Amino acid sequence: MNALQVQCANTVLRSQTAGQLLIVPLAFSAIRTIVPARQSTTTQTRQLHARGPPIQPSRRMIRRPTSCRCSTMNPFFTQSTARQYTSPVTIQTQKQPTIHPLFEPRTGTFQYLVADPATNQAVIIDPVLDYDKCTHTITTATADALLSLAREKGYTVTRILETHAHADHLTASFYLQRKLAAQQQQEPKPDVCIGARIGKVQSLFGERYGIAADEYEGVFDKLLGDDEEFMIGTLKARAMHLPGHTPDHMGYMIGDNVFVGDSLFHVDIGTARCDFPGGSAHDLYQSAKKLLSLPGHVQIWTGHDYPPEGEREPVPGVSVAEHRERNKHLRDGVTEKQFVAMRRERDAHLAAPRLLHESLQVNVRAGRLPKENEAGMRLLKVPLKTKGTSW
């Protein structure tokens, strides 16, 4: 097996031994900022378009990656176009945000720019750094699209919200914080926020990858407690603990919308895996039931979508009512016992995320890169295994 190929997550992540690590260098490449061509919005009216504006990459772009293709070009984010979804539903009287979903097709990730239309204050949720695994090169087209959109709309970004320490993409939180501090010179830099349980996750993977504690301790500006409330302009937001995929996982409720990260996916995909350290199918079932007990018109905005090729476009969100009726893993009538059995069987056969090791080492640092060594190189580590022999 090639040293850069990754073993199954429940083998690699649950290993109690350090093993051997192969160290690979990071490279950087400048890339132009790409502005989404058009963004439709979810606005404060008597009706809310229930499915939000999707990004429409080409069918070639939305294929779920299965192999590593080396290229000096960055194919991640060529152009973003949007359309208005149908199926309007009546909303409640509380204030509603404007929501801009931006889809990154290589990792199947939705990042969000969410704004208060009354004040133009905004938050970014789960932003993405582009990473080429073959060349070990980081670029920033996907994150730069958020910067361009915020500048175009006149938004002031006050927070960058992480739902958890992702294992499938590198976070752009620190990069965006620095860029926004320069872009919004009259405002304080935006806080990078995450759930208060992140410390245990940082310690676990810091030890596993040999990361010095001073590279991950205190890197998040704000640790959010369960049900902690905060303001986005005139909008009230609430942090929700949604364990299952990971023990530290949070969601964020803003108006009649919940941004759920890697817990519920689109109805034809179902739910997220639970085989990471501290993950629990029992916990995910309870988290999902918490979400599905919300009023039917509430919109669930997912962190990922993996549309079957040629069948549909990526969909950022659907209503609670639609999840209850159609979610393939958790529609009404599915018991906890049935769900746990299904999830464990499925997780036992899933391959590890393609960017597992790179993502975790950057994300426990809140998007900061490894310190340079004496040779001026930034290094990431991947497990090295031998098969059938040793010497």
mmCIF file of C-alpha atoms in Angstrom:
data_model
loop_
_atom_site.group_PDB
_atom_site.id
_atom_site.type_symbol
_atom_site.label_atom_id
_atom_site.label_comp_id
_atom_site.label_asym_id
_atom_site.label_seq_id
_atom_site.Cartn_x
_atom_site.Cartn_y
_atom_site.Cartn_z
ATOM 1 C CA MET A 1 0.000 0.000 0.000
ATOM 2 C CA ASN A 2 1.236 3.452 -0.899
ATOM 3 C CA ALA A 3 2.307 5.439 2.159
ATOM 4 C CA LEU A 4 -0.168 8.190 1.343
ATOM 5 C CA GLN A 5 -3.133 5.857 1.112
ATOM 6 C CA VAL A 6 -5.291 5.941 4.210
ATOM 7 C CA GLN A 7 -6.605 2.948 6.092
ATOM 8 C CA CYS A 8 -10.196 2.631 7.281
ATOM 9 C CA ALA A 9 -11.055 5.348 9.807
ATOM 10 C CA ASN A 10 -12.125 3.004 12.553
ATOM 11 C CA THR A 11 -8.689 1.335 12.321
ATOM 12 C CA VAL A 12 -6.545 4.459 11.982
ATOM 13 C CA LEU A 13 -8.423 6.667 14.419
ATOM 14 C CA ARG A 14 -9.050 4.126 17.159
ATOM 15 C CA SER A 15 -5.469 2.852 17.221
ATOM 16 C CA GLN A 16 -3.995 3.234 20.681
ATOM 17 C CA THR A 17 -0.392 3.113 19.465
ATOM 18 C CA ALA A 18 1.476 5.968 17.909
ATOM 19 C CA GLY A 19 2.758 3.877 14.964
ATOM 20 C CA GLN A 20 5.160 5.254 12.384
ATOM 21 C CA LEU A 21 4.453 8.602 10.758
ATOM 22 C CA LEU A 22 5.465 9.796 7.317
ATOM 23 C CA ILE A 23 6.048 13.547 7.220
ATOM 24 C CA VAL A 24 5.073 15.500 4.106
ATOM 25 C CA PRO A 25 5.768 19.185 3.348
ATOM 26 C CA LEU A 26 3.116 21.826 2.724
ATOM 27 C CA ALA A 27 3.255 24.175 -0.233
ATOM 28 C CA PHE A 28 1.270 27.293 -1.067
ATOM 29 C CA SER A 29 -0.004 28.718 -4.312
ATOM 30 C CA ALA A 30 -1.467 32.146 -5.012
ATOM 31 C CA ILE A 31 -4.806 32.034 -6.777
ATOM 32 C CA ARG A 32 -7.169 34.722 -7.925
ATOM 33 C CA THR A 33 -10.284 35.546 -5.967
ATOM 34 C CA ILE A 34 -13.400 34.164 -7.603
ATOM 35 C CA VAL A 35 -16.686 35.953 -7.014
ATOM 36 C CA PRO A 36 -19.953 34.010 -7.153
ATOM 37 C CA ALA A 37 -21.792 35.186 -10.237
ATOM 38 C CA ARG A 38 -25.088 35.678 -8.471
ATOM 39 C CA GLN A 39 -26.498 34.912 -5.037
ATOM 40 C CA SER A 40 -30.187 34.683 -4.271
ATOM 41 C CA THR A 41 -31.153 35.100 -0.635
ATOM 42 C CA THR A 42 -33.509 33.944 2.052
ATOM 43 C CA THR A 43 -35.053 37.196 3.273
ATOM 44 C CA GLN A 44 -37.270 38.482 6.025
ATOM 45 C CA THR A 45 -40.689 38.351 4.342
ATOM 46 C CA ARG A 46 -43.976 36.681 5.020
ATOM 47 C CA GLN A 47 -42.734 33.680 3.093
ATOM 48 C CA LEU A 48 -39.387 31.908 3.292
ATOM 49 C CA HIS A 49 -38.101 29.875 0.376
ATOM 50 C CA ALA A 50 -37.605 26.580 2.125
ATOM 51 C CA ARG A 51 -34.686 25.198 0.190
ATOM 52 C CA GLY A 52 -32.315 28.104 -0.099
ATOM 53 C CA PRO A 53 -30.129 29.009 -3.088
ATOM 54 C CA PRO A 54 -27.918 26.118 -4.231
ATOM 55 C CA ILE A 55 -24.632 26.410 -6.027
ATOM 56 C CA GLN A 56 -24.706 24.789 -9.452
ATOM 57 C CA PRO A 57 -21.299 23.360 -10.374
ATOM 58 C CA SER A 58 -21.054 21.226 -13.471
ATOM 59 C CA ARG A 59 -21.755 17.524 -13.157
ATOM 60 C CA ARG A 60 -18.052 16.855 -13.649
ATOM 61 C CA MET A 61 -17.251 18.993 -10.624
ATOM 62 C CA ILE A 62 -19.733 17.442 -8.221
ATOM 63 C CA ARG A 63 -18.454 13.899 -8.586
ATOM 64 C CA ARG A 64 -17.435 12.585 -5.179
ATOM 65 C CA PRO A 65 -13.653 12.113 -5.264
ATOM 66 C CA THR A 66 -12.422 8.532 -5.246
ATOM 67 C CA SER A 67 -8.777 8.958 -6.163
ATOM 68 C CA CYS A 68 -5.963 11.460 -6.033
ATOM 69 C CA ARG A 69 -5.377 13.239 -9.333
ATOM 70 C CA CYS A 70 -2.222 15.336 -9.443
ATOM 71 C CA SER A 71 -2.624 18.718 -11.072
ATOM 72 C CA THR A 72 -1.004 22.111 -10.829
ATOM 73 C CA MET A 73 -4.380 23.702 -11.505
ATOM 74 C CA ASN A 74 -6.996 24.269 -8.832
ATOM 75 C CA PRO A 75 -10.358 22.895 -10.056
ATOM 76 C CA PHE A 76 -12.234 23.532 -6.838
ATOM 77 C CA PHE A 77 -14.236 26.668 -7.480
ATOM 78 C CA THR A 78 -14.457 27.805 -11.068
ATOM 79 C CA GLN A 79 -17.731 29.726 -10.883
ATOM 80 C CA SER A 80 -20.748 29.862 -8.607
ATOM 81 C CA THR A 81 -24.256 30.429 -9.889
ATOM 82 C CA ALA A 82 -27.449 30.340 -7.896
ATOM 83 C CA ARG A 83 -31.156 29.997 -8.414
ATOM 84 C CA GLN A 84 -34.158 30.531 -6.199
ATOM 85 C CA TYR A 85 -35.728 27.351 -4.872
ATOM 86 C CA THR A 86 -39.462 26.819 -4.778
ATOM 87 C CA SER A 87 -41.821 25.454 -2.078
ATOM 88 C CA PRO A 88 -42.474 28.602 -0.009
ATOM 89 C CA VAL A 89 -43.682 28.162 3.560
ATOM 90 C CA THR A 90 -45.032 30.647 6.074
ATOM 91 C CA ILE A 91 -42.489 31.669 8.710
ATOM 92 C CA GLN A 92 -42.943 32.864 12.253
ATOM 93 C CA THR A 93 -42.775 36.519 13.243
ATOM 94 C CA GLN A 94 -39.182 36.401 14.532
ATOM 95 C CA LYS A 95 -36.469 37.965 12.410
ATOM 96 C CA GLN A 96 -34.886 35.813 9.727
ATOM 97 C CA PRO A 97 -31.373 35.902 8.265
ATOM 98 C CA THR A 98 -30.161 36.192 4.713
ATOM 99 C CA ILE A 99 -28.390 32.917 3.889
ATOM 100 C CA HIS A 100 -25.723 32.401 1.228
ATOM 101 C CA PRO A 101 -24.664 28.731 0.793
ATOM 102 C CA LEU A 102 -21.422 28.188 -1.156
ATOM 103 C CA PHE A 103 -20.648 24.624 -2.240
ATOM 104 C CA GLU A 104 -17.087 23.293 -2.494
ATOM 105 C CA PRO A 105 -17.403 20.277 -4.806
ATOM 106 C CA ARG A 106 -14.123 18.458 -4.206
ATOM 107 C CA THR A 107 -14.948 17.686 -0.560
ATOM 108 C CA GLY A 108 -18.714 18.053 -0.960
ATOM 109 C CA THR A 109 -18.772 20.797 1.685
ATOM 110 C CA PHE A 110 -21.261 23.611 2.144
ATOM 111 C CA GLN A 111 -19.865 26.766 3.729
ATOM 112 C CA TYR A 112 -22.270 29.528 4.687
ATOM 113 C CA LEU A 113 -22.365 33.296 4.915
ATOM 114 C CA VAL A 114 -25.343 34.248 7.113
ATOM 115 C CA ALA A 115 -26.330 37.896 7.584
ATOM 116 C CA ASP A 116 -28.748 40.081 9.499
ATOM 117 C CA PRO A 117 -30.519 42.152 6.804
ATOM 118 C CA ALA A 118 -31.239 44.933 9.305
ATOM 119 C CA THR A 119 -27.598 45.654 10.183
ATOM 120 C CA ASN A 120 -25.525 43.734 7.580
ATOM 121 C CA GLN A 121 -23.637 42.011 10.384
ATOM 122 C CA ALA A 122 -22.824 38.432 9.401
ATOM 123 C CA VAL A 123 -21.208 35.146 10.398
ATOM 124 C CA ILE A 124 -19.352 32.540 8.372
ATOM 125 C CA ILE A 125 -19.972 28.861 9.116
ATOM 126 C CA ASP A 126 -17.519 26.006 8.371
ATOM 127 C CA PRO A 127 -15.244 27.693 5.777
ATOM 128 C CA VAL A 128 -12.936 25.612 3.569
ATOM 129 C CA LEU A 129 -9.267 25.825 2.564
ATOM 130 C CA ASP A 130 -8.479 24.116 -0.737
ATOM 131 C CA TYR A 131 -5.853 21.379 -0.450
ATOM 132 C CA ASP A 132 -4.277 19.303 -3.212
ATOM 133 C CA LYS A 133 -3.264 15.993 -1.655
ATOM 134 C CA CYS A 134 -0.976 15.074 -4.537
ATOM 135 C CA THR A 135 1.152 18.218 -4.449
ATOM 136 C CA HIS A 136 0.534 19.057 -0.754
ATOM 137 C CA THR A 137 -0.464 22.550 -1.844
ATOM 138 C CA ILE A 138 -2.950 24.864 -0.120
ATOM 139 C CA THR A 139 -4.880 27.455 -2.114
ATOM 140 C CA THR A 140 -7.714 29.762 -1.109
ATOM 141 C CA ALA A 141 -10.236 30.139 -3.965
ATOM 142 C CA THR A 142 -13.130 28.720 -1.946
ATOM 143 C CA ALA A 143 -12.453 30.930 1.074
ATOM 144 C CA ASP A 144 -11.821 33.953 -1.136
ATOM 145 C CA ALA A 145 -15.312 33.539 -2.594
ATOM 146 C CA LEU A 146 -16.667 34.235 0.902
ATOM 147 C CA LEU A 147 -14.524 37.356 1.221
ATOM 148 C CA SER A 148 -15.674 38.627 -2.158
ATOM 149 C CA LEU A 149 -19.321 37.989 -1.372
ATOM 150 C CA ALA A 150 -19.104 39.714 2.015
ATOM 151 C CA ARG A 151 -17.431 42.727 0.407
ATOM 152 C CA GLU A 152 -19.965 42.829 -2.440
ATOM 153 C CA LYS A 153 -22.927 42.735 -0.042
ATOM 154 C CA GLY A 154 -21.418 45.220 2.405
ATOM 155 C CA TYR A 155 -21.435 42.715 5.276
ATOM 156 C CA THR A 156 -19.386 43.021 8.445
ATOM 157 C CA VAL A 157 -18.399 39.526 9.567
ATOM 158 C CA THR A 158 -18.358 39.382 13.370
ATOM 159 C CA ARG A 159 -17.836 35.652 13.958
ATOM 160 C CA ILE A 160 -16.548 32.555 12.215
ATOM 161 C CA LEU A 161 -18.393 29.505 13.533
ATOM 162 C CA GLU A 162 -17.043 25.959 13.431
ATOM 163 C CA THR A 163 -19.434 23.071 14.058
ATOM 164 C CA HIS A 164 -16.570 20.700 15.005
ATOM 165 C CA ALA A 165 -12.999 19.735 14.152
ATOM 166 C CA HIS A 166 -13.572 18.438 10.633
ATOM 167 C CA ALA A 167 -11.835 15.319 9.333
ATOM 168 C CA ASP A 168 -12.587 15.790 5.630
ATOM 169 C CA HIS A 169 -11.459 19.318 4.803
ATOM 170 C CA LEU A 170 -9.096 21.963 6.136
ATOM 171 C CA THR A 171 -10.741 24.937 7.814
ATOM 172 C CA ALA A 172 -10.140 28.429 6.470
ATOM 173 C CA SER A 173 -11.054 30.084 9.786
ATOM 174 C CA PHE A 174 -7.663 31.573 10.626
ATOM 175 C CA TYR A 175 -7.003 32.645 7.031
ATOM 176 C CA LEU A 176 -10.379 34.391 6.869
ATOM 177 C CA GLN A 177 -9.932 36.008 10.267
ATOM 178 C CA ARG A 178 -6.712 37.665 9.126
ATOM 179 C CA LYS A 179 -8.130 38.711 5.760
ATOM 180 C CA LEU A 180 -11.319 40.083 7.310
ATOM 181 C CA ALA A 181 -9.330 42.053 9.876
ATOM 182 C CA ALA A 182 -7.689 43.848 6.952
ATOM 183 C CA GLN A 183 -10.915 44.117 4.942
ATOM 184 C CA GLN A 184 -12.923 45.479 7.903
ATOM 185 C CA GLN A 185 -10.346 47.864 9.333
ATOM 186 C CA GLN A 186 -12.843 49.874 11.375
ATOM 187 C CA GLU A 187 -14.161 46.752 13.141
ATOM 188 C CA PRO A 188 -12.654 44.264 15.617
ATOM 189 C CA LYS A 189 -11.390 41.088 14.012
ATOM 190 C CA PRO A 190 -14.080 38.362 13.945
ATOM 191 C CA ASP A 191 -13.933 35.744 16.696
ATOM 192 C CA VAL A 192 -13.360 32.131 15.678
ATOM 193 C CA CYS A 193 -15.866 30.111 17.726
ATOM 194 C CA ILE A 194 -16.445 26.412 18.413
ATOM 195 C CA GLY A 195 -18.072 24.223 21.062
ATOM 196 C CA ALA A 196 -16.541 24.133 24.539
ATOM 197 C CA ARG A 197 -15.682 20.407 24.301
ATOM 198 C CA ILE A 198 -13.039 20.958 21.634
ATOM 199 C CA GLY A 199 -10.214 20.763 24.207
ATOM 200 C CA LYS A 200 -10.461 16.985 24.567
ATOM 201 C CA VAL A 201 -10.408 16.562 20.792
ATOM 202 C CA GLN A 202 -7.351 18.802 20.509
ATOM 203 C CA SER A 203 -5.503 16.884 23.220
ATOM 204 C CA LEU A 204 -6.328 13.527 21.617
ATOM 205 C CA PHE A 205 -5.096 14.410 18.151
ATOM 206 C CA GLY A 206 -2.300 16.612 19.409
ATOM 207 C CA GLU A 207 -0.842 13.554 21.122
ATOM 208 C CA ARG A 208 -1.579 11.263 18.187
ATOM 209 C CA TYR A 209 0.176 13.481 15.655
ATOM 210 C CA GLY A 210 2.882 14.826 17.951
ATOM 211 C CA ILE A 211 1.639 18.424 17.883
ATOM 212 C CA ALA A 212 3.086 20.671 20.582
ATOM 213 C CA ALA A 213 0.406 21.915 22.976
ATOM 214 C CA ASP A 214 1.312 25.557 22.360
ATOM 215 C CA GLU A 215 0.187 25.115 18.742
ATOM 216 C CA TYR A 216 -3.413 24.236 19.647
ATOM 217 C CA GLU A 217 -4.152 25.521 23.146
ATOM 218 C CA GLY A 218 -6.102 28.787 23.162
ATOM 219 C CA VAL A 219 -6.321 29.026 19.369
ATOM 220 C CA PHE A 220 -10.117 29.481 19.359
ATOM 221 C CA ASP A 221 -11.299 32.910 20.470
ATOM 222 C CA LYS A 222 -14.613 31.787 21.948
ATOM 223 C CA LEU A 223 -15.741 28.395 23.286
ATOM 224 C CA LEU A 224 -19.523 28.145 23.181
ATOM 225 C CA GLY A 225 -21.535 26.287 25.807
ATOM 226 C CA ASP A 226 -24.692 24.257 25.240
ATOM 227 C CA ASP A 227 -27.628 26.547 24.387
ATOM 228 C CA GLU A 228 -25.437 29.634 24.683
ATOM 229 C CA GLU A 229 -26.999 32.594 22.902
ATOM 230 C CA PHE A 230 -25.276 35.374 20.991
ATOM 231 C CA MET A 231 -26.325 38.143 18.629
ATOM 232 C CA ILE A 232 -25.723 38.649 14.921
ATOM 233 C CA GLY A 233 -26.772 42.266 14.630
ATOM 234 C CA THR A 234 -30.424 42.166 15.700
ATOM 235 C CA LEU A 235 -30.719 38.392 15.200
ATOM 236 C CA LYS A 236 -30.541 36.013 18.144
ATOM 237 C CA ALA A 237 -28.475 32.862 17.551
ATOM 238 C CA ARG A 238 -28.151 29.799 19.763
ATOM 239 C CA ALA A 239 -25.481 27.105 19.962
ATOM 240 C CA MET A 240 -26.861 23.549 20.118
ATOM 241 C CA HIS A 241 -24.853 20.514 21.226
ATOM 242 C CA LEU A 242 -25.370 17.791 18.582
ATOM 243 C CA PRO A 243 -23.044 14.902 19.526
ATOM 244 C CA GLY A 244 -22.827 11.705 17.526
ATOM 245 C CA HIS A 245 -20.534 12.299 14.570
ATOM 246 C CA THR A 246 -18.050 13.659 17.109
ATOM 247 C CA PRO A 247 -18.535 14.330 20.832
ATOM 248 C CA ASP A 248 -17.862 18.072 20.492
ATOM 249 C CA HIS A 249 -20.231 18.675 17.569
ATOM 250 C CA MET A 250 -22.361 21.838 17.652
ATOM 251 C CA GLY A 251 -25.161 23.266 15.529
ATOM 252 C CA TYR A 252 -26.248 26.895 15.284
ATOM 253 C CA MET A 253 -29.881 28.024 15.257
ATOM 254 C CA ILE A 254 -30.481 31.430 13.677
ATOM 255 C CA GLY A 255 -34.115 32.408 13.295
ATOM 256 C CA ASP A 256 -35.994 29.458 11.796
ATOM 257 C CA ASN A 257 -32.773 27.866 10.529
ATOM 258 C CA VAL A 258 -30.337 25.369 12.033
ATOM 259 C CA PHE A 259 -26.859 24.854 10.591
ATOM 260 C CA VAL A 260 -26.153 21.256 11.565
ATOM 261 C CA GLY A 261 -22.687 20.501 10.176
ATOM 262 C CA ASP A 262 -22.029 16.758 9.914
ATOM 263 C CA SER A 263 -25.131 15.367 11.612
ATOM 264 C CA LEU A 264 -28.054 15.308 9.184
ATOM 265 C CA PHE A 265 -27.343 15.235 5.460
ATOM 266 C CA HIS A 266 -29.779 15.580 2.564
ATOM 267 C CA VAL A 267 -32.756 13.230 2.833
ATOM 268 C CA ASP A 268 -31.431 10.792 0.198
ATOM 269 C CA ILE A 269 -28.030 10.584 1.965
ATOM 270 C CA GLY A 270 -29.281 10.332 5.558
ATOM 271 C CA THR A 271 -26.820 10.918 8.379
ATOM 272 C CA ALA A 272 -23.114 11.284 9.127
ATOM 273 C CA ARG A 273 -20.749 8.515 10.191
ATOM 274 C CA CYS A 274 -20.159 7.904 13.895
ATOM 275 C CA ASP A 275 -16.896 5.908 13.966
ATOM 276 C CA PHE A 276 -14.533 8.707 14.967
ATOM 277 C CA PRO A 277 -13.124 8.767 18.525
ATOM 278 C CA GLY A 278 -15.972 9.617 20.882
ATOM 279 C CA GLY A 279 -18.536 9.220 18.110
ATOM 280 C CA SER A 280 -21.768 7.440 18.988
ATOM 281 C CA ALA A 281 -24.710 6.271 16.895
ATOM 282 C CA HIS A 282 -26.866 6.443 20.030
ATOM 283 C CA ASP A 283 -25.882 10.082 20.514
ATOM 284 C CA LEU A 284 -26.486 10.921 16.865
ATOM 285 C CA TYR A 285 -29.977 9.436 17.043
ATOM 286 C CA GLN A 286 -30.794 11.613 20.048
ATOM 287 C CA SER A 287 -29.294 14.688 18.369
ATOM 288 C CA ALA A 288 -31.352 14.029 15.259
ATOM 289 C CA LYS A 289 -34.507 13.634 17.310
ATOM 290 C CA LYS A 290 -33.746 16.985 18.955
ATOM 291 C CA LEU A 291 -33.575 18.568 15.512
ATOM 292 C CA LEU A 292 -36.638 16.769 14.167
ATOM 293 C CA SER A 293 -38.698 17.831 17.176
ATOM 294 C CA LEU A 294 -38.450 21.428 15.952
ATOM 295 C CA PRO A 295 -41.439 22.898 14.071
ATOM 296 C CA GLY A 296 -41.844 21.455 10.586
ATOM 297 C CA HIS A 297 -41.109 24.718 8.767
ATOM 298 C CA VAL A 298 -37.659 25.085 10.364
ATOM 299 C CA GLN A 299 -34.912 24.696 7.787
ATOM 300 C CA ILE A 300 -32.027 22.237 8.307
ATOM 301 C CA TRP A 301 -28.846 23.408 6.549
ATOM 302 C CA THR A 302 -26.308 20.604 6.115
ATOM 303 C CA GLY A 303 -22.520 20.678 6.126
ATOM 304 C CA HIS A 304 -22.109 18.300 3.180
ATOM 305 C CA ASP A 305 -23.910 16.881 0.208
ATOM 306 C CA TYR A 306 -22.826 14.030 -2.049
ATOM 307 C CA PRO A 307 -25.398 13.977 -4.855
ATOM 308 C CA PRO A 308 -25.483 10.836 -6.990
ATOM 309 C CA GLU A 309 -23.778 11.768 -10.246
ATOM 310 C CA GLY A 310 -26.203 12.867 -12.909
ATOM 311 C CA GLU A 311 -29.261 12.681 -10.667
ATOM 312 C CA ARG A 312 -29.455 16.055 -8.925
ATOM 313 C CA GLU A 313 -27.541 19.145 -7.896
ATOM 314 C CA PRO A 314 -26.139 19.759 -4.391
ATOM 315 C CA VAL A 315 -28.884 20.829 -1.983
ATOM 316 C CA PRO A 316 -27.905 22.885 1.085
ATOM 317 C CA GLY A 317 -31.066 22.489 3.122
ATOM 318 C CA VAL A 318 -34.571 21.099 3.473
ATOM 319 C CA SER A 319 -37.245 21.487 6.126
ATOM 320 C CA VAL A 320 -37.681 19.508 9.321
ATOM 321 C CA ALA A 321 -40.976 18.226 7.902
ATOM 322 C CA GLU A 322 -39.222 16.820 4.835
ATOM 323 C CA HIS A 323 -36.597 15.091 6.978
ATOM 324 C CA ARG A 324 -39.319 13.489 9.072
ATOM 325 C CA GLU A 325 -41.020 12.210 5.960
ATOM 326 C CA ARG A 326 -38.113 11.282 3.695
ATOM 327 C CA ASN A 327 -34.739 11.021 5.494
ATOM 328 C CA LYS A 328 -33.502 7.565 4.508
ATOM 329 C CA HIS A 329 -31.968 6.915 7.937
ATOM 330 C CA LEU A 330 -34.242 8.791 10.330
ATOM 331 C CA ARG A 331 -37.691 9.295 8.879
ATOM 332 C CA ASP A 332 -40.612 8.881 11.254
ATOM 333 C CA GLY A 333 -40.931 5.332 12.568
ATOM 334 C CA VAL A 334 -37.211 4.442 12.676
ATOM 335 C CA THR A 335 -36.327 3.284 16.195
ATOM 336 C CA GLU A 336 -33.053 3.972 17.979
ATOM 337 C CA LYS A 337 -32.205 0.257 17.880
ATOM 338 C CA GLN A 338 -32.753 0.123 14.118
ATOM 339 C CA PHE A 339 -30.738 3.275 13.533
ATOM 340 C CA VAL A 340 -27.786 2.190 15.680
ATOM 341 C CA ALA A 341 -27.628 -1.216 13.967
ATOM 342 C CA MET A 342 -27.727 0.405 10.521
ATOM 343 C CA ARG A 343 -25.139 3.040 11.388
ATOM 344 C CA ARG A 344 -22.674 0.551 12.907
ATOM 345 C CA GLU A 345 -22.974 -1.803 9.941
ATOM 346 C CA ARG A 346 -22.470 1.020 7.475
ATOM 347 C CA ASP A 347 -19.582 2.646 9.347
ATOM 348 C CA ALA A 348 -17.704 -0.659 9.547
ATOM 349 C CA HIS A 349 -17.297 -0.610 5.755
ATOM 350 C CA LEU A 350 -16.563 3.067 5.136
ATOM 351 C CA ALA A 351 -13.111 4.152 4.007
ATOM 352 C CA ALA A 352 -11.386 6.956 5.852
ATOM 353 C CA PRO A 353 -11.938 10.511 4.618
ATOM 354 C CA ARG A 354 -9.443 11.348 1.886
ATOM 355 C CA LEU A 355 -7.976 14.316 3.808
ATOM 356 C CA LEU A 356 -8.306 12.778 7.273
ATOM 357 C CA HIS A 357 -4.795 13.345 8.633
ATOM 358 C CA GLU A 358 -4.141 16.677 6.972
ATOM 359 C CA SER A 359 -7.514 18.050 8.098
ATOM 360 C CA LEU A 360 -7.227 17.083 11.745
ATOM 361 C CA GLN A 361 -3.722 18.502 12.141
ATOM 362 C CA VAL A 362 -4.785 21.880 10.752
ATOM 363 C CA ASN A 363 -8.242 21.983 12.308
ATOM 364 C CA VAL A 364 -7.203 21.369 15.916
ATOM 365 C CA ARG A 365 -5.040 24.464 15.371
ATOM 366 C CA ALA A 366 -8.187 26.405 14.292
ATOM 367 C CA GLY A 367 -6.828 26.670 10.757
ATOM 368 C CA ARG A 368 -3.292 27.686 11.688
ATOM 369 C CA LEU A 369 -0.574 25.866 9.787
ATOM 370 C CA PRO A 370 2.256 23.930 11.440
ATOM 371 C CA LYS A 371 5.202 26.029 12.529
ATOM 372 C CA GLU A 372 8.158 26.125 10.186
ATOM 373 C CA ASN A 373 11.067 23.859 11.061
ATOM 374 C CA GLU A 374 14.713 24.894 10.959
ATOM 375 C CA ALA A 375 14.770 24.304 7.212
ATOM 376 C CA GLY A 376 11.838 26.676 6.727
ATOM 377 C CA MET A 377 9.353 23.920 5.885
ATOM 378 C CA ARG A 378 5.866 23.332 7.304
ATOM 379 C CA LEU A 379 5.233 19.617 7.749
ATOM 380 C CA LEU A 380 2.184 17.396 8.184
ATOM 381 C CA LYS A 381 2.312 13.767 9.282
ATOM 382 C CA VAL A 382 0.526 10.722 7.886
ATOM 383 C CA PRO A 383 0.639 7.178 9.321
ATOM 384 C CA LEU A 384 3.060 4.828 7.575
ATOM 385 C CA LYS A 385 2.167 1.136 7.546
ATOM 386 C CA THR A 386 3.855 -2.004 6.293
ATOM 387 C CA LYS A 387 1.904 -4.990 5.051
ATOM 388 C CA GLY A 388 2.973 -8.603 5.244
ATOM 389 C CA THR A 389 6.561 -7.988 6.273
ATOM 390 C CA SER A 390 8.787 -5.971 8.563
ATOM 391 C CA TRP A 391 12.489 -5.256 8.861
#
